[in-house]
PDB file of C-alpha atoms in Angstrom:
ATOM      1  CA  MET A   1     -17.800  43.433  43.110  1.00  0.00           C
ATOM      2  CA  ILE A   2     -19.458  42.717  46.453  1.00  0.00           C
ATOM      3  CA  ASN A   3     -21.185  45.667  48.066  1.00  0.00           C
ATOM      4  CA  ILE A   4     -21.809  44.580  51.653  1.00  0.00           C
ATOM      5  CA  GLN A   5     -23.839  47.684  52.454  1.00  0.00           C
ATOM      6  CA  LYS A   6     -26.474  46.576  49.917  1.00  0.00           C
ATOM      7  CA  ILE A   7     -26.746  43.052  51.293  1.00  0.00           C
ATOM      8  CA  GLY A   8     -28.954  43.755  54.294  1.00  0.00           C
ATOM      9  CA  LYS A   9     -29.366  41.365  57.192  1.00  0.00           C
ATOM     10  CA  LEU A  10     -27.519  38.239  56.071  1.00  0.00           C
ATOM     11  CA  VAL A  11     -25.673  36.094  58.590  1.00  0.00           C
ATOM     12  CA  LEU A  12     -22.098  34.916  58.197  1.00  0.00           C
ATOM     13  CA  LEU A  13     -21.648  31.572  56.440  1.00  0.00           C
ATOM     14  CA  ALA A  14     -20.147  29.905  59.409  1.00  0.00           C
ATOM     15  CA  PHE A  15     -23.335  30.516  61.419  1.00  0.00           C
ATOM     16  CA  ILE A  16     -26.001  29.643  58.848  1.00  0.00           C
ATOM     17  CA  VAL A  17     -27.941  26.547  59.943  1.00  0.00           C
ATOM     18  CA  THR A  18     -31.007  26.746  57.731  1.00  0.00           C
ATOM     19  CA  GLY A  19     -29.472  26.128  54.312  1.00  0.00           C
ATOM     20  CA  PHE A  20     -28.841  28.558  51.502  1.00  0.00           C
ATOM     21  CA  TRP A  21     -31.776  27.748  49.226  1.00  0.00           C
ATOM     22  CA  ALA A  22     -35.446  27.994  50.082  1.00  0.00           C
ATOM     23  CA  CYS A  23     -37.745  25.251  48.861  1.00  0.00           C
ATOM     24  CA  ASN A  24     -41.067  26.181  47.317  1.00  0.00           C
ATOM     25  CA  ASP A  25     -43.560  23.301  47.526  1.00  0.00           C
ATOM     26  CA  ASP A  26     -45.600  24.775  44.671  1.00  0.00           C
ATOM     27  CA  ASP A  27     -42.566  24.867  42.388  1.00  0.00           C
ATOM     28  CA  PRO A  28     -40.126  22.194  43.639  1.00  0.00           C
ATOM     29  CA  GLU A  29     -36.492  22.504  42.642  1.00  0.00           C
ATOM     30  CA  PRO A  30     -34.041  19.657  42.069  1.00  0.00           C
ATOM     31  CA  PHE A  31     -31.612  18.818  44.853  1.00  0.00           C
ATOM     32  CA  ASN A  32     -28.607  21.146  44.930  1.00  0.00           C
ATOM     33  CA  PHE A  33     -25.736  21.533  47.346  1.00  0.00           C
ATOM     34  CA  VAL A  34     -22.505  23.469  47.765  1.00  0.00           C
ATOM     35  CA  GLY A  35     -19.333  22.217  49.446  1.00  0.00           C
ATOM     36  CA  GLU A  36     -17.346  24.965  51.126  1.00  0.00           C
ATOM     37  CA  VAL A  37     -13.881  25.070  52.724  1.00  0.00           C
ATOM     38  CA  VAL A  38     -12.912  28.075  54.856  1.00  0.00           C
ATOM     39  CA  THR A  39      -9.550  28.962  56.383  1.00  0.00           C
ATOM     40  CA  PHE A  40      -9.727  30.304  59.927  1.00  0.00           C
ATOM     41  CA  LYS A  41      -6.812  32.308  61.303  1.00  0.00           C
ATOM     42  CA  ARG A  42      -6.249  33.092  64.992  1.00  0.00           C
ATOM     43  CA  THR A  43      -3.497  34.066  67.396  1.00  0.00           C
ATOM     44  CA  ILE A  44      -2.930  31.103  69.727  1.00  0.00           C
ATOM     45  CA  ASP A  45      -0.180  31.092  72.358  1.00  0.00           C
ATOM     46  CA  GLY A  46       1.277  34.226  70.785  1.00  0.00           C
ATOM     47  CA  GLU A  47       1.507  32.733  67.273  1.00  0.00           C
ATOM     48  CA  GLU A  48      -0.639  33.190  64.193  1.00  0.00           C
ATOM     49  CA  LYS A  49      -2.160  29.815  63.332  1.00  0.00           C
ATOM     50  CA  PHE A  50      -4.468  28.405  60.656  1.00  0.00           C
ATOM     51  CA  ALA A  51      -7.099  25.678  60.409  1.00  0.00           C
ATOM     52  CA  LEU A  52      -9.723  24.589  57.895  1.00  0.00           C
ATOM     53  CA  SER A  53     -13.454  24.185  58.466  1.00  0.00           C
ATOM     54  CA  TYR A  54     -15.807  22.361  56.100  1.00  0.00           C
ATOM     55  CA  TYR A  55     -19.460  22.970  55.217  1.00  0.00           C
ATOM     56  CA  ALA A  56     -22.074  21.364  52.966  1.00  0.00           C
ATOM     57  CA  TYR A  57     -25.189  23.465  52.265  1.00  0.00           C
ATOM     58  CA  ALA A  58     -28.248  22.059  50.482  1.00  0.00           C
ATOM     59  CA  ASN A  59     -31.753  23.107  49.505  1.00  0.00           C
ATOM     60  CA  MET A  60     -33.199  19.795  50.759  1.00  0.00           C
ATOM     61  CA  LYS A  61     -32.521  17.418  53.627  1.00  0.00           C
ATOM     62  CA  MET A  62     -29.244  15.517  53.455  1.00  0.00           C
ATOM     63  CA  ASP A  63     -28.854  12.042  54.967  1.00  0.00           C
ATOM     64  CA  SER A  64     -25.061  12.348  55.304  1.00  0.00           C
ATOM     65  CA  ALA A  65     -22.100  14.395  54.103  1.00  0.00           C
ATOM     66  CA  SER A  66     -18.354  13.852  53.996  1.00  0.00           C
ATOM     67  CA  VAL A  67     -15.182  15.335  52.508  1.00  0.00           C
ATOM     68  CA  ASP A  68     -12.413  13.413  50.756  1.00  0.00           C
ATOM     69  CA  PHE A  69      -8.953  14.910  51.245  1.00  0.00           C
ATOM     70  CA  PRO A  70      -5.902  14.703  49.021  1.00  0.00           C
ATOM     71  CA  GLY A  71      -4.181  11.484  50.106  1.00  0.00           C
ATOM     72  CA  ASP A  72      -7.370   9.378  50.367  1.00  0.00           C
ATOM     73  CA  SER A  73      -8.461  10.312  53.899  1.00  0.00           C
ATOM     74  CA  THR A  74     -12.119  11.154  54.584  1.00  0.00           C
ATOM     75  CA  LEU A  75     -13.830  13.421  57.113  1.00  0.00           C
ATOM     76  CA  THR A  76     -17.467  12.827  58.058  1.00  0.00           C
ATOM     77  CA  LEU A  77     -19.460  16.012  58.614  1.00  0.00           C
ATOM     78  CA  SER A  78     -22.149  16.432  61.278  1.00  0.00           C
ATOM     79  CA  ALA A  79     -25.640  17.840  60.839  1.00  0.00           C
ATOM     80  CA  ALA A  80     -25.661  21.456  62.030  1.00  0.00           C
ATOM     81  CA  ASP A  81     -29.427  21.986  62.073  1.00  0.00           C
ATOM     82  CA  ALA A  82     -32.560  19.994  62.743  1.00  0.00           C
ATOM     83  CA  GLN A  83     -33.616  20.176  59.081  1.00  0.00           C
ATOM     84  CA  LYS A  84     -30.261  18.679  58.021  1.00  0.00           C
ATOM     85  CA  LEU A  85     -29.790  21.312  55.358  1.00  0.00           C
ATOM     86  CA  THR A  86     -26.299  22.068  56.656  1.00  0.00           C
ATOM     87  CA  TYR A  87     -23.522  19.646  57.569  1.00  0.00           C
ATOM     88  CA  SER A  88     -20.236  20.916  58.959  1.00  0.00           C
ATOM     89  CA  TYR A  89     -16.942  20.346  60.694  1.00  0.00           C
ATOM     90  CA  ASP A  90     -15.757  23.388  62.652  1.00  0.00           C
ATOM     91  CA  ALA A  91     -12.055  23.528  63.424  1.00  0.00           C
ATOM     92  CA  SER A  92     -11.096  22.963  67.073  1.00  0.00           C
ATOM     93  CA  THR A  93      -8.078  24.468  68.828  1.00  0.00           C
ATOM     94  CA  GLU A  94      -6.124  21.265  68.191  1.00  0.00           C
ATOM     95  CA  ASP A  95      -6.589  21.656  64.424  1.00  0.00           C
ATOM     96  CA  PHE A  96      -4.680  24.944  64.253  1.00  0.00           C
ATOM     97  CA  SER A  97      -1.048  25.023  63.127  1.00  0.00           C
ATOM     98  CA  THR A  98       1.480  27.633  62.049  1.00  0.00           C
ATOM     99  CA  THR A  99       1.420  26.288  58.473  1.00  0.00           C
ATOM    100  CA  ALA A 100      -0.920  28.107  56.108  1.00  0.00           C
ATOM    101  CA  PRO A 101      -3.055  25.763  53.978  1.00  0.00           C
ATOM    102  CA  ALA A 102      -1.982  24.942  50.448  1.00  0.00           C
ATOM    103  CA  THR A 103      -4.258  25.237  47.429  1.00  0.00           C
ATOM    104  CA  GLU A 104      -6.089  21.906  47.206  1.00  0.00           C
ATOM    105  CA  ASN A 105      -9.203  20.277  45.763  1.00  0.00           C
ATOM    106  CA  TYR A 106     -11.689  18.857  48.286  1.00  0.00           C
ATOM    107  CA  ASP A 107     -14.311  16.377  47.103  1.00  0.00           C
ATOM    108  CA  PHE A 108     -17.658  16.538  48.909  1.00  0.00           C
ATOM    109  CA  LEU A 109     -19.982  13.541  48.918  1.00  0.00           C
ATOM    110  CA  VAL A 110     -23.561  13.781  50.185  1.00  0.00           C
ATOM    111  CA  PHE A 111     -26.568  11.476  50.176  1.00  0.00           C
ATOM    112  CA  SER A 112     -30.144  12.709  49.974  1.00  0.00           C
ATOM    113  CA  ASN A 113     -33.076  10.278  49.814  1.00  0.00           C
ATOM    114  CA  GLY A 114     -30.641   7.491  49.014  1.00  0.00           C
ATOM    115  CA  VAL A 115     -29.108   9.291  46.022  1.00  0.00           C
ATOM    116  CA  GLU A 116     -25.397  10.190  45.908  1.00  0.00           C
ATOM    117  CA  TYR A 117     -24.260  13.687  44.925  1.00  0.00           C
ATOM    118  CA  THR A 118     -20.723  15.055  44.579  1.00  0.00           C
ATOM    119  CA  ALA A 119     -19.069  18.448  44.276  1.00  0.00           C
ATOM    120  CA  THR A 120     -15.465  19.641  44.265  1.00  0.00           C
ATOM    121  CA  GLU A 121     -14.252  22.733  46.077  1.00  0.00           C
ATOM    122  CA  ASN A 122     -10.938  24.247  45.010  1.00  0.00           C
ATOM    123  CA  HIS A 123      -9.782  26.077  48.122  1.00  0.00           C
ATOM    124  CA  ILE A 124      -7.256  28.811  47.419  1.00  0.00           C
ATOM    125  CA  PHE A 125      -5.898  30.391  50.587  1.00  0.00           C
ATOM    126  CA  THR A 126      -5.635  34.184  50.630  1.00  0.00           C
ATOM    127  CA  ASP A 127      -4.110  35.689  53.745  1.00  0.00           C
ATOM    128  CA  VAL A 128      -5.689  38.575  55.651  1.00  0.00           C
ATOM    129  CA  ASP A 129      -4.424  40.270  58.787  1.00  0.00           C
ATOM    130  CA  ILE A 130      -6.032  39.536  62.121  1.00  0.00           C
ATOM    131  CA  PRO A 131      -7.817  42.721  63.269  1.00  0.00           C
ATOM    132  CA  THR A 132      -6.544  44.646  66.282  1.00  0.00           C
ATOM    133  CA  ILE A 133      -9.238  45.318  68.880  1.00  0.00           C
ATOM    134  CA  ASP A 134      -8.719  48.807  70.318  1.00  0.00           C
ATOM    135  CA  SER A 135     -11.499  48.983  72.904  1.00  0.00           C
ATOM    136  CA  VAL A 136     -14.521  47.155  74.301  1.00  0.00           C
ATOM    137  CA  GLY A 137     -17.287  48.790  76.321  1.00  0.00           C
ATOM    138  CA  VAL A 138     -20.537  47.545  77.854  1.00  0.00           C
ATOM    139  CA  THR A 139     -23.855  49.059  78.903  1.00  0.00           C
ATOM    140  CA  THR A 140     -25.812  46.629  81.057  1.00  0.00           C
ATOM    141  CA  SER A 141     -28.981  48.741  81.144  1.00  0.00           C
ATOM    142  CA  SER A 142     -29.475  48.353  77.379  1.00  0.00           C
ATOM    143  CA  GLU A 143     -27.678  45.000  77.126  1.00  0.00           C
ATOM    144  CA  SER A 144     -25.247  46.314  74.545  1.00  0.00           C
ATOM    145  CA  VAL A 145     -21.549  45.783  73.867  1.00  0.00           C
ATOM    146  CA  TYR A 146     -19.406  48.232  71.902  1.00  0.00           C
ATOM    147  CA  VAL A 147     -16.206  47.186  70.137  1.00  0.00           C
ATOM    148  CA  GLU A 148     -13.742  49.249  68.126  1.00  0.00           C
ATOM    149  CA  TRP A 149     -10.900  47.901  65.980  1.00  0.00           C
ATOM    150  CA  SER A 150      -8.207  49.074  63.595  1.00  0.00           C
ATOM    151  CA  ASN A 151      -9.562  48.795  60.062  1.00  0.00           C
ATOM    152  CA  ASN A 152      -7.795  46.288  57.820  1.00  0.00           C
ATOM    153  CA  ASP A 153      -7.356  47.526  54.244  1.00  0.00           C
ATOM    154  CA  ASP A 154      -7.315  43.956  52.889  1.00  0.00           C
ATOM    155  CA  ALA A 155     -10.534  42.801  54.555  1.00  0.00           C
ATOM    156  CA  GLN A 156     -13.634  42.623  52.346  1.00  0.00           C
ATOM    157  CA  GLY A 157     -16.123  42.465  55.204  1.00  0.00           C
ATOM    158  CA  TYR A 158     -16.437  41.992  58.959  1.00  0.00           C
ATOM    159  CA  ALA A 159     -18.605  40.214  61.483  1.00  0.00           C
ATOM    160  CA  VAL A 160     -18.772  40.372  65.284  1.00  0.00           C
ATOM    161  CA  GLN A 161     -19.532  37.448  67.564  1.00  0.00           C
ATOM    162  CA  ILE A 162     -19.911  37.068  71.332  1.00  0.00           C
ATOM    163  CA  LEU A 163     -19.297  33.768  73.115  1.00  0.00           C
ATOM    164  CA  ASN A 164     -19.796  32.699  76.710  1.00  0.00           C
ATOM    165  CA  ASP A 165     -17.336  30.908  79.016  1.00  0.00           C
ATOM    166  CA  ASP A 166     -18.255  27.562  77.438  1.00  0.00           C
ATOM    167  CA  ASP A 167     -17.447  28.885  73.927  1.00  0.00           C
ATOM    168  CA  GLU A 168     -21.146  28.813  73.066  1.00  0.00           C
ATOM    169  CA  ILE A 169     -22.401  31.479  70.669  1.00  0.00           C
ATOM    170  CA  VAL A 170     -24.376  34.233  72.395  1.00  0.00           C
ATOM    171  CA  PHE A 171     -24.551  36.811  69.595  1.00  0.00           C
ATOM    172  CA  ASN A 172     -23.922  36.968  65.832  1.00  0.00           C
ATOM    173  CA  SER A 173     -23.793  40.253  63.985  1.00  0.00           C
ATOM    174  CA  TYR A 174     -24.961  40.811  60.456  1.00  0.00           C
ATOM    175  CA  ILE A 175     -22.261  41.230  57.818  1.00  0.00           C
ATOM    176  CA  LEU A 176     -20.489  44.587  58.118  1.00  0.00           C
ATOM    177  CA  ALA A 177     -18.946  46.644  55.319  1.00  0.00           C
ATOM    178  CA  ASP A 178     -15.200  46.590  54.686  1.00  0.00           C
ATOM    179  CA  ASP A 179     -14.761  50.181  55.885  1.00  0.00           C
ATOM    180  CA  GLU A 180     -16.305  49.592  59.329  1.00  0.00           C
ATOM    181  CA  ASP A 181     -14.099  49.975  62.402  1.00  0.00           C
ATOM    182  CA  SER A 182     -16.640  49.878  65.236  1.00  0.00           C
ATOM    183  CA  PHE A 183     -19.828  48.074  66.138  1.00  0.00           C
ATOM    184  CA  THR A 184     -22.422  47.942  68.902  1.00  0.00           C
ATOM    185  CA  ALA A 185     -24.020  44.580  69.604  1.00  0.00           C
ATOM    186  CA  ASN A 186     -27.618  45.192  70.670  1.00  0.00           C
ATOM    187  CA  GLN A 187     -31.103  43.859  70.000  1.00  0.00           C
ATOM    188  CA  SER A 188     -31.321  45.405  66.510  1.00  0.00           C
ATOM    189  CA  THR A 189     -27.862  44.676  65.092  1.00  0.00           C
ATOM    190  CA  GLY A 190     -27.744  40.895  65.049  1.00  0.00           C
ATOM    191  CA  SER A 191     -29.056  37.599  66.302  1.00  0.00           C
ATOM    192  CA  TRP A 192     -29.040  36.708  70.023  1.00  0.00           C
ATOM    193  CA  GLU A 193     -29.018  33.098  71.180  1.00  0.00           C
ATOM    194  CA  THR A 194     -29.156  34.013  74.885  1.00  0.00           C
ATOM    195  CA  SER A 195     -29.116  37.169  77.002  1.00  0.00           C
ATOM    196  CA  LEU A 196     -25.994  38.503  78.676  1.00  0.00           C
ATOM    197  CA  THR A 197     -25.744  38.097  82.445  1.00  0.00           C
ATOM    198  CA  SER A 198     -24.307  40.873  84.597  1.00  0.00           C
ATOM    199  CA  GLY A 199     -21.026  39.881  86.191  1.00  0.00           C
ATOM    200  CA  GLU A 200     -20.299  37.072  83.719  1.00  0.00           C
ATOM    201  CA  THR A 201     -17.181  36.912  81.522  1.00  0.00           C
ATOM    202  CA  TYR A 202     -17.610  36.750  77.746  1.00  0.00           C
ATOM    203  CA  THR A 203     -15.393  36.810  74.653  1.00  0.00           C
ATOM    204  CA  ILE A 204     -16.028  39.199  71.785  1.00  0.00           C
ATOM    205  CA  GLU A 205     -14.606  38.375  68.370  1.00  0.00           C
ATOM    206  CA  VAL A 206     -13.996  40.662  65.396  1.00  0.00           C
ATOM    207  CA  GLN A 207     -13.774  38.632  62.198  1.00  0.00           C
ATOM    208  CA  ALA A 208     -12.145  39.982  59.038  1.00  0.00           C
ATOM    209  CA  MET A 209     -13.200  38.150  55.869  1.00  0.00           C
ATOM    210  CA  ILE A 210     -11.900  37.507  52.376  1.00  0.00           C
ATOM    211  CA  PHE A 211     -14.336  36.190  49.749  1.00  0.00           C
ATOM    212  CA  GLU A 212     -13.616  33.870  46.858  1.00  0.00           C
ATOM    213  CA  ASP A 213     -13.012  35.327  43.427  1.00  0.00           C
ATOM    214  CA  GLY A 214     -16.315  35.613  41.628  1.00  0.00           C
ATOM    215  CA  ALA A 215     -18.409  35.939  44.782  1.00  0.00           C
ATOM    216  CA  THR A 216     -21.472  38.121  44.266  1.00  0.00           C
ATOM    217  CA  ASN A 217     -24.096  39.854  46.375  1.00  0.00           C
ATOM    218  CA  ALA A 218     -26.316  36.811  45.837  1.00  0.00           C
ATOM    219  CA  ASN A 219     -23.900  34.097  46.971  1.00  0.00           C
ATOM    220  CA  PHE A 220     -21.062  35.643  49.010  1.00  0.00           C
ATOM    221  CA  PHE A 221     -22.255  34.126  52.285  1.00  0.00           C
ATOM    222  CA  TYR A 222     -21.221  30.670  51.052  1.00  0.00           C
ATOM    223  CA  GLN A 223     -18.193  31.929  49.133  1.00  0.00           C
ATOM    224  CA  ILE A 224     -15.984  32.945  52.069  1.00  0.00           C
ATOM    225  CA  GLU A 225     -12.336  31.991  51.692  1.00  0.00           C
ATOM    226  CA  THR A 226     -10.589  33.230  54.853  1.00  0.00           C
ATOM    227  CA  ILE A 227     -11.710  34.507  58.254  1.00  0.00           C
ATOM    228  CA  ALA A 228      -9.099  36.134  60.514  1.00  0.00           C
ATOM    229  CA  ILE A 229     -10.327  36.436  64.089  1.00  0.00           C
ATOM    230  CA  ALA A 230      -9.333  38.780  66.905  1.00  0.00           C
ATOM    231  CA  SER A 231     -10.784  38.113  70.359  1.00  0.00           C
ATOM    232  CA  GLU A 232     -10.897  39.805  73.734  1.00  0.00           C
ATOM    233  CA  GLU A 233     -12.560  38.908  77.025  1.00  0.00           C
ATOM    234  CA  PHE A 234     -14.834  41.311  78.855  1.00  0.00           C
ATOM    235  CA  ILE A 235     -17.030  41.257  81.949  1.00  0.00           C
ATOM    236  CA  PHE A 236     -20.597  42.326  81.354  1.00  0.00           C
ATOM    237  CA  GLU A 237     -20.925  44.959  84.047  1.00  0.00           C
ATOM    238  CA  ASN A 238     -20.739  48.750  84.185  1.00  0.00           C
TER     239      ASN A 238
END
């Protein structure tokens, strides 16, 4: 059973760009990687829609990574960090549809130092309700943003994200417990990519998560199955 409150300051899978294993030069480990498929759920044009995103996480540099789909099509993943420990494909708006994904096997293929490695991810979709955002408040003097939402009994954890007008990530929260229903984004509660600018419009997202069966405190951040996202725009001014 995952106890999010015991996890500490771990960042959501979808935002990790430094890999999930640390290499120790004094005690080198063999190459390992995990292929991960995550369902994202959003309300788009008044309809609930779904799309898949794909991630390969390794403990050493990868030269390339791809995913083979049922039906013999292949998707090439892109390096998500300078160290090339993470390769990904993040779903775009055009990828979303009203059809929930079926249970499928996805075959990941990566190359590292000229050697081929494979792994299969069995993605089983489990639905979770999109949170309802009840209120958003800002305090420019302390550069903080408060958000409150209706708690979802089915969610197993939450995260909060802030994006700018170009859909670039400004803030990522740490993982929040499944009984949380409010959060304040400030300098001590997450990771900031840039500062907020007074008068600018931003989007805050509340993300409800479901983890794969068998996920533990040690590996849950790359065992996420579904993320249902609520979003609301706000202007950063008092």
